Amino acid sequence: MSAGAPSCSPWMKQLTSASRQGHHGRVLHLFFTRLRSGDHGAVDPHPAAVPTALRACARLGNASSGRLIHALVITRFPSLASDAVAATALLDMYAKCGLVASARRVFEEMPRSDDLVAWNALLAGYARHGLPERALALAIKMRGQGLRPDLVTWNAVVSGFALAGDDQMAEDLIRAMQDDGFRPDVVTWTSLVSGSVLNFHYDRARTLFRRMVSAGTRVLPSSATIASILPAFANVADVKRGKEVHAYAVVAGAEHDLTVSSALVDMYAKCGLVLEAHRVFDKMAERSTVTWNSMIFGLANSGHCQEAIGLFDRMLCDGARPDHLTFTAVLTACSYGGMVELGKGLYRAMKEEHGIEPRLEHYACMVHLLGRAGKLAEAYDFIRAMPLEPDCFVWGALLGACRSHGNVKLAELAASHLLTVEPANAANCLLFSDALASAGRQDDVLKMKRLAKRRRMKKLDGCSWLESA
């Protein structure tokens, strides 16, 4: 198809339809299949196809396909290299995939310097990927070149500092934004709420949300705002207020939004209300991998291990694609349910059938699985065979299992590694002390207590699961 082909071609209609429906994987399949279908692979795409395919790459975070499309533009479709829409889509793809340096190069090669959309795309890339100061510098440079920042510009800069946890700077920028004639909108508020939650400033996040709701119809929380605030209740098990937000979502008609429903499942599951989580889960018309993961984790952590495994099987039957967190969830279920052989099989399938390379959390789950079942020697051999350096969770899982099963010798070995990897955590000393006390070695228990006191150790958060081995 030539560059001048009509936009109503069946192929282009399919591509556009898939993009509008959010089927971004299909967009890329259609795009690359079309390129391969012509004589000698020389079929030119419709001019609108390249930006559409690049937007799909951006939504999927698929930088490798984006780079390939960039190479195709340079080598086979040079007329598109100077196209402002294609160049902006390319810049946006790199920015959203975290390749900010590549985005900057595309920006600098663009023929026009007055394209506000391109400036905002690069600026948002800086803000999104932890470079808020560079985003602000770019906004100042924009004004210096005669371009007035718009609401999108201001929201991107505010979001950058909110995500970085710099609440004061975010507030200062909102005042500057108002001085520039722009009123904060729902995107501004959602950025503040989301940034507060991501930085564990839960009280601030809840205060901001209440301010939004109490402001009346001037700025109403969106689905994105509601999904952003719910983790603030999940992580402190503040289920009463979480239910109030759920009620607000129902009234606002946002309950069935995928991100809101997924966040509700996660909140109820983390609060231990598995039936509530299941109720929301079962009513969902569609589910993301995040939704499945939250429900499987919730079931596993509440002791419904067989049901968690059954839900994983259902996930696969529904065609959902598991990720590394899915396997952390099902391995956790196997561990708590004592399903050692099933856990081993799932661990193998993770890599062999699903192409997911094990991470440290998967190794820790396997050590936990073997250790809880009393297979301490096998757990230690597993650690020794790891291609990665074991971290505190891996050694902690072994130490917790040794304490439960009274293996002081192996506990001593695990504790020595833990004190090297995480010397300031008193929980490791406590676990080892418990193992020594169970073996009647009171003198050694006193030595460990003196060591903890001498090093001024503190009990670090996030290690309690190790103690349940």
XYZ file of C-alpha atoms in Angstrom:
469
model
C 0.000 0.000 0.000
C 1.442 3.343 -0.991
C 1.734 6.360 1.266
C -1.206 7.911 -0.531
C -3.580 4.962 -0.030
C -7.057 5.878 1.191
C -7.706 5.766 4.909
C -10.792 3.595 4.403
C -8.726 0.522 3.445
C -9.856 -2.598 5.358
C -6.403 -3.040 6.917
C -6.272 0.523 8.224
C -9.826 0.190 9.565
C -8.783 -2.939 11.478
C -5.722 -1.167 12.859
C -7.691 1.881 13.971
C -10.462 -0.230 15.486
C -7.985 -2.334 17.486
C -6.314 0.832 18.764
C -9.593 2.434 19.848
C -10.603 -0.735 21.694
C -7.279 -0.836 23.541
C -6.108 -4.057 21.845
C -2.562 -2.789 21.494
C -0.981 -6.196 20.997
C -3.269 -6.750 18.012
C -2.293 -3.339 16.612
C 1.351 -4.416 16.503
C 0.456 -7.832 15.077
C -1.531 -6.218 12.250
C 1.195 -3.660 11.587
C 4.112 -6.076 11.330
C 2.080 -8.732 9.472
C 1.166 -6.134 6.855
C 4.801 -5.138 6.388
C 5.815 -8.762 5.812
C 2.966 -9.470 3.381
C 4.158 -7.408 0.422
C 6.592 -8.203 -2.354
C 10.056 -8.472 -0.836
C 8.660 -7.001 2.384
C 8.477 -3.530 0.830
C 4.867 -2.625 1.559
C 4.564 0.975 2.713
C 2.191 1.559 5.614
C -0.575 4.131 5.570
C 0.814 7.438 6.980
C -1.424 7.111 10.048
C -0.305 3.522 10.727
C 3.151 4.376 12.095
C 1.889 6.775 14.807
C -0.848 4.248 15.701
C 1.701 1.445 16.048
C 4.024 3.675 18.090
C 1.185 4.595 20.445
C 0.545 0.867 20.932
C 4.227 0.387 21.824
C 3.947 3.233 24.336
C 0.857 1.732 25.990
C 2.479 -1.715 26.181
C 5.905 -0.407 27.256
C 7.269 -2.331 24.268
C 10.465 -0.422 23.547
C 11.966 -3.155 21.318
C 9.069 -2.961 18.823
C 9.216 0.828 19.053
C 12.904 0.810 18.149
C 12.167 -1.493 15.208
C 9.490 0.886 13.909
C 11.957 3.773 14.335
C 14.513 1.856 12.239
C 11.871 1.143 9.589
C 11.026 4.849 9.378
C 14.680 5.761 8.876
C 15.533 3.027 6.362
C 12.315 2.342 4.459
C 9.904 5.229 4.988
C 12.129 8.358 5.101
C 9.190 10.584 4.133
C 7.727 9.907 7.587
C 10.914 11.031 9.346
C 9.904 14.684 8.892
C 6.240 14.076 9.722
C 5.382 15.969 12.922
C 2.724 13.472 14.060
C 4.993 10.453 13.559
C 7.938 12.198 15.243
C 5.828 13.185 18.260
C 4.472 9.636 18.563
C 8.048 8.327 18.417
C 9.180 10.793 21.093
C 6.206 9.887 23.287
C 6.909 6.154 22.882
C 10.496 6.530 24.054
C 9.455 8.782 26.938
C 6.742 6.394 28.165
C 9.103 3.416 27.881
C 11.606 5.208 30.122
C 14.164 5.840 27.346
C 14.291 9.564 28.031
C 17.671 10.108 26.340
C 16.286 8.624 23.094
C 13.185 10.796 23.444
C 15.428 13.848 23.812
C 17.356 12.946 20.645
C 14.122 12.648 18.643
C 12.996 16.000 20.077
C 16.229 17.719 19.076
C 15.997 16.337 15.534
C 12.444 17.602 14.988
C 12.334 20.386 12.382
C 9.888 22.595 14.335
C 10.550 23.922 17.813
C 7.066 25.361 18.442
C 5.163 22.057 18.741
C 3.684 22.235 22.237
C 2.584 18.572 22.103
C 6.174 17.452 21.528
C 7.489 19.666 24.354
C 4.853 18.266 26.709
C 5.613 14.666 25.707
C 9.301 15.072 26.571
C 8.503 17.023 29.730
C 6.067 14.302 30.886
C 8.753 11.692 30.221
C 11.145 13.501 32.559
C 8.440 13.881 35.218
C 7.273 10.259 34.992
C 10.742 8.774 35.312
C 12.084 10.575 38.351
C 13.556 13.691 36.745
C 11.166 16.460 37.893
C 13.915 19.097 37.999
C 14.639 18.523 34.303
C 10.917 18.697 33.565
C 10.741 22.065 35.316
C 13.859 23.305 33.506
C 12.278 22.303 30.196
C 9.089 24.204 31.075
C 11.162 27.315 31.835
C 13.072 26.888 28.566
C 9.763 26.518 26.723
C 8.612 29.893 28.015
C 11.970 31.403 27.124
C 11.400 30.345 23.508
C 8.041 32.086 23.375
C 5.844 29.031 24.049
C 3.337 29.452 26.886
C 2.934 26.329 29.036
C -0.613 24.985 29.036
C -2.511 22.964 31.658
C -0.898 19.726 30.402
C 2.544 21.252 30.967
C 1.739 22.376 34.492
C 0.141 19.054 35.421
C 3.175 17.129 34.195
C 5.584 19.209 36.300
C 3.343 19.019 39.384
C 3.040 15.253 38.893
C 6.820 14.880 38.667
C 7.426 16.484 42.048
C 4.424 14.705 43.619
C 5.746 11.336 42.462
C 9.185 12.248 43.818
C 7.592 12.891 47.235
C 8.378 16.620 47.205
C 4.985 17.793 48.480
C 6.147 21.329 49.188
C 7.422 21.886 45.651
C 4.234 20.399 44.218
C 2.153 22.844 46.285
C 4.382 25.765 45.252
C 3.930 24.822 41.592
C 0.152 24.701 41.999
C 0.224 28.278 43.314
C 2.423 29.310 40.361
C 0.045 27.504 38.037
C -2.880 29.503 39.424
C -0.898 32.729 39.074
C -0.406 31.761 35.415
C -4.175 31.579 34.953
C -4.766 27.824 35.251
C -7.070 26.247 37.824
C -6.044 22.818 39.151
C -8.214 20.126 37.555
C -8.887 16.470 38.330
C -5.535 15.479 36.800
C -3.708 17.848 39.161
C -5.507 16.500 42.216
C -5.050 12.881 41.129
C -1.309 13.472 40.715
C -1.112 14.790 44.292
C -3.111 11.860 45.682
C -1.158 9.273 43.699
C 2.199 10.801 44.642
C 1.261 10.814 48.327
C 0.224 7.146 48.235
C 3.319 6.056 46.331
C 5.491 7.788 48.933
C 3.485 6.271 51.829
C 2.098 9.662 52.893
C -1.289 8.064 53.493
C -2.695 10.722 55.840
C -1.945 13.414 53.283
C -3.491 11.326 50.488
C -6.701 10.843 52.475
C -6.840 14.556 53.338
C -6.429 15.504 49.673
C -9.188 13.102 48.633
C -11.559 14.486 51.277
C -10.795 18.020 50.051
C -11.679 16.961 46.508
C -14.969 15.384 47.541
C -15.958 18.280 49.826
C -15.268 20.808 47.047
C -18.526 19.717 45.426
C -18.934 19.657 41.659
C -15.992 21.967 40.969
C -13.477 19.088 40.726
C -14.910 15.595 41.103
C -12.638 12.570 41.684
C -12.277 10.428 38.571
C -11.828 6.678 38.290
C -8.075 7.275 38.318
C -8.350 9.283 41.559
C -10.417 6.583 43.250
C -8.035 3.827 42.124
C -5.102 5.911 43.394
C -6.516 6.505 46.883
C -7.648 2.926 47.659
C -4.120 1.607 48.437
C -3.954 4.202 51.230
C -6.644 2.194 53.006
C -5.384 -1.251 51.999
C -1.942 -0.728 53.451
C -3.164 0.337 56.889
C -6.167 -2.013 56.922
C -8.449 1.007 57.324
C -11.341 -0.900 55.826
C -14.114 1.375 57.152
C -12.885 4.367 55.162
C -12.046 2.091 52.252
C -15.685 1.016 52.156
C -16.714 4.684 52.158
C -14.590 5.231 49.040
C -16.165 2.093 47.548
C -19.600 3.611 48.207
C -18.478 6.859 46.574
C -17.314 4.865 43.528
C -20.754 3.246 43.278
C -22.516 6.630 43.464
C -20.085 8.135 40.941
C -20.657 5.219 38.546
C -16.982 4.252 38.655
C -17.269 0.909 40.472
C -17.059 -1.137 37.274
C -14.044 0.695 35.867
C -11.238 -1.865 35.519
C -8.661 0.097 37.535
C -11.162 0.896 40.302
C -12.434 -2.692 40.539
C -8.868 -4.007 40.615
C -7.940 -1.558 43.378
C -11.038 -2.595 45.368
C -10.130 -6.282 45.058
C -6.606 -5.469 46.233
C -7.824 -3.368 49.172
C -10.309 -5.952 50.453
C -7.833 -8.793 49.956
C -5.101 -6.977 51.897
C -7.565 -6.195 54.670
C -8.343 -9.919 54.918
C -11.929 -9.529 53.653
C -11.678 -12.282 51.060
C -15.434 -12.629 50.563
C -15.744 -8.898 49.814
C -12.796 -9.119 47.426
C -14.354 -12.135 45.698
C -17.695 -10.327 45.399
C -16.070 -7.447 43.512
C -13.906 -9.848 41.502
C -16.860 -11.972 40.368
C -18.825 -8.913 39.185
C -16.003 -7.675 36.937
C -16.719 -7.839 33.200
C -12.987 -7.902 32.450
C -9.907 -8.468 34.575
C -6.277 -7.459 34.223
C -3.309 -9.514 35.389
C -3.142 -7.142 38.369
C -6.703 -8.130 39.334
C -5.972 -11.861 39.165
C -2.772 -11.386 41.164
C -4.529 -9.444 43.931
C -7.218 -12.103 44.294
C -4.738 -15.001 44.289
C -2.556 -13.242 46.876
C -5.616 -12.499 49.018
C -6.713 -16.140 48.993
C -3.201 -17.440 49.701
C -2.545 -15.045 52.571
C -5.920 -15.882 54.121
C -5.215 -19.608 54.087
C -7.463 -20.473 51.122
C -4.533 -22.085 49.330
C -6.392 -24.653 47.216
C -8.793 -21.969 46.067
C -5.829 -19.743 45.138
C -4.390 -22.506 42.955
C -7.821 -23.098 41.415
C -8.074 -19.399 40.582
C -4.646 -19.514 38.938
C -5.833 -22.403 36.734
C -8.943 -20.398 35.879
C -6.744 -17.421 35.010
C -4.837 -19.511 32.476
C -8.067 -20.948 31.033
C -9.412 -17.408 30.572
C -6.344 -16.545 28.492
C -4.912 -14.052 30.981
C -1.149 -13.791 30.917
C 0.604 -14.459 34.241
C 3.567 -12.307 35.235
C 6.280 -12.619 37.879
C 3.889 -11.460 40.628
C 1.381 -14.147 39.642
C 3.979 -16.813 40.309
C 4.991 -15.195 43.592
C 1.317 -15.465 44.585
C 0.831 -19.116 43.579
C 4.160 -20.185 45.098
C 3.069 -18.475 48.320
C -0.177 -20.470 48.169
C 1.773 -23.701 47.648
C 4.033 -22.864 50.582
C 1.226 -22.096 53.042
C -0.756 -25.095 51.784
C 2.154 -27.530 52.023
C 1.914 -28.355 48.299
C 5.606 -28.980 47.682
C 5.460 -30.985 44.455
C 2.918 -28.643 42.913
C 5.110 -25.690 43.882
C 8.139 -27.291 42.235
C 6.123 -27.911 39.083
C 4.880 -24.332 38.953
C 8.402 -23.027 39.510
C 9.624 -25.046 36.492
C 6.619 -24.003 34.393
C 7.258 -20.340 35.164
C 10.428 -20.405 33.089
C 9.860 -23.292 30.681
C 6.244 -22.587 29.683
C 5.784 -18.889 30.420
C 9.295 -17.551 29.759
C 9.563 -15.748 33.116
C 13.044 -15.716 34.609
C 13.025 -16.361 38.377
C 13.658 -13.338 40.567
C 14.857 -13.203 44.146
C 11.281 -13.251 45.435
C 10.671 -16.545 43.622
C 13.808 -18.060 45.118
C 12.666 -16.902 48.569
C 9.246 -18.490 47.975
C 10.870 -21.811 47.021
C 13.095 -21.783 50.119
C 10.021 -20.970 52.194
C 8.087 -23.800 50.513
C 10.812 -26.378 51.120
C 11.622 -25.080 54.599
C 8.030 -25.165 55.871
C 7.822 -28.781 54.684
C 10.930 -29.634 56.718
C 13.114 -30.166 53.649
C 15.899 -27.998 55.078
C 18.823 -29.712 53.331
C 17.025 -29.403 49.987
C 16.285 -25.742 50.710
C 19.964 -25.086 51.462
C 21.054 -26.921 48.301
C 18.540 -24.813 46.370
C 20.145 -21.637 47.727
C 23.639 -22.856 46.845
C 22.516 -23.497 43.254
C 21.001 -20.019 42.819
C 22.475 -17.974 39.947
C 21.791 -14.771 41.924
C 23.305 -13.678 45.217
C 20.778 -14.615 47.951
C 19.252 -11.629 49.734
C 17.843 -11.188 53.245
C 14.501 -12.735 52.308
C 16.087 -15.914 50.969
C 18.318 -16.405 54.013
C 15.490 -15.253 56.299
C 13.174 -17.910 54.877
C 15.785 -20.559 55.643
C 16.427 -19.213 59.144
C 12.690 -19.143 59.941
C 12.340 -22.744 58.776
C 15.359 -23.820 60.824
C 13.830 -22.246 63.915
C 10.520 -24.065 63.334
C 12.201 -27.425 62.777
C 14.964 -27.116 65.395
C 17.966 -27.261 63.054
C 20.382 -25.072 65.011
C 23.436 -25.855 62.881
C 21.813 -24.684 59.649
C 20.168 -21.799 61.506
C 23.616 -20.631 62.574
C 24.809 -20.702 58.972
C 21.721 -18.803 57.731
C 22.064 -16.254 60.547
C 25.714 -15.582 59.698
C 24.729 -14.792 56.099
C 21.837 -12.632 57.260
C 24.062 -10.604 59.568
C 26.329 -9.963 56.573
C 23.515 -9.019 54.182
C 21.407 -7.082 56.700
C 23.535 -6.274 59.759
C 21.152 -3.710 61.299
C 18.004 -5.841 61.520
C 17.313 -7.187 64.994
C 14.626 -9.559 63.660
C 17.387 -11.812 62.339
C 18.951 -12.032 65.805
C 15.554 -12.723 67.339
C 14.865 -15.577 64.939
C 18.265 -17.111 65.610
C 17.845 -16.588 69.367
C 14.543 -18.486 69.235
C 16.254 -21.385 67.473
C 19.026 -21.407 70.094
C 16.509 -21.224 72.948
C 14.566 -24.177 71.513
C 17.802 -26.159 71.549
C 18.458 -25.192 75.186
C 21.539 -23.087 74.373
C 20.773 -20.241 76.775
C 24.362 -18.984 76.898
C 24.321 -18.457 73.135
C 20.937 -16.720 73.425
C 22.491 -14.192 75.811
C 25.398 -13.693 73.423
C 22.978 -12.883 70.574
C 21.101 -10.406 72.756
C 24.370 -8.691 73.676
C 25.317 -8.584 69.988
C 21.983 -6.966 69.089
C 22.396 -4.410 71.863
C 26.005 -3.652 70.919
C 25.096 -3.099 67.272
C 21.997 -1.071 68.262
C 19.905 -3.132 65.893
C 16.356 -2.237 64.987
C 13.518 -4.441 63.831
C 12.985 -3.553 60.203
C 9.544 -3.630 58.556
C 8.648 -6.113 55.889
C 10.152 -9.271 57.403
C 7.220 -10.675 59.370
C 6.348 -13.276 56.726
C 9.678 -14.971 57.398
C 8.670 -15.651 60.978
C 5.671 -17.735 59.948
C 7.807 -20.482 58.442
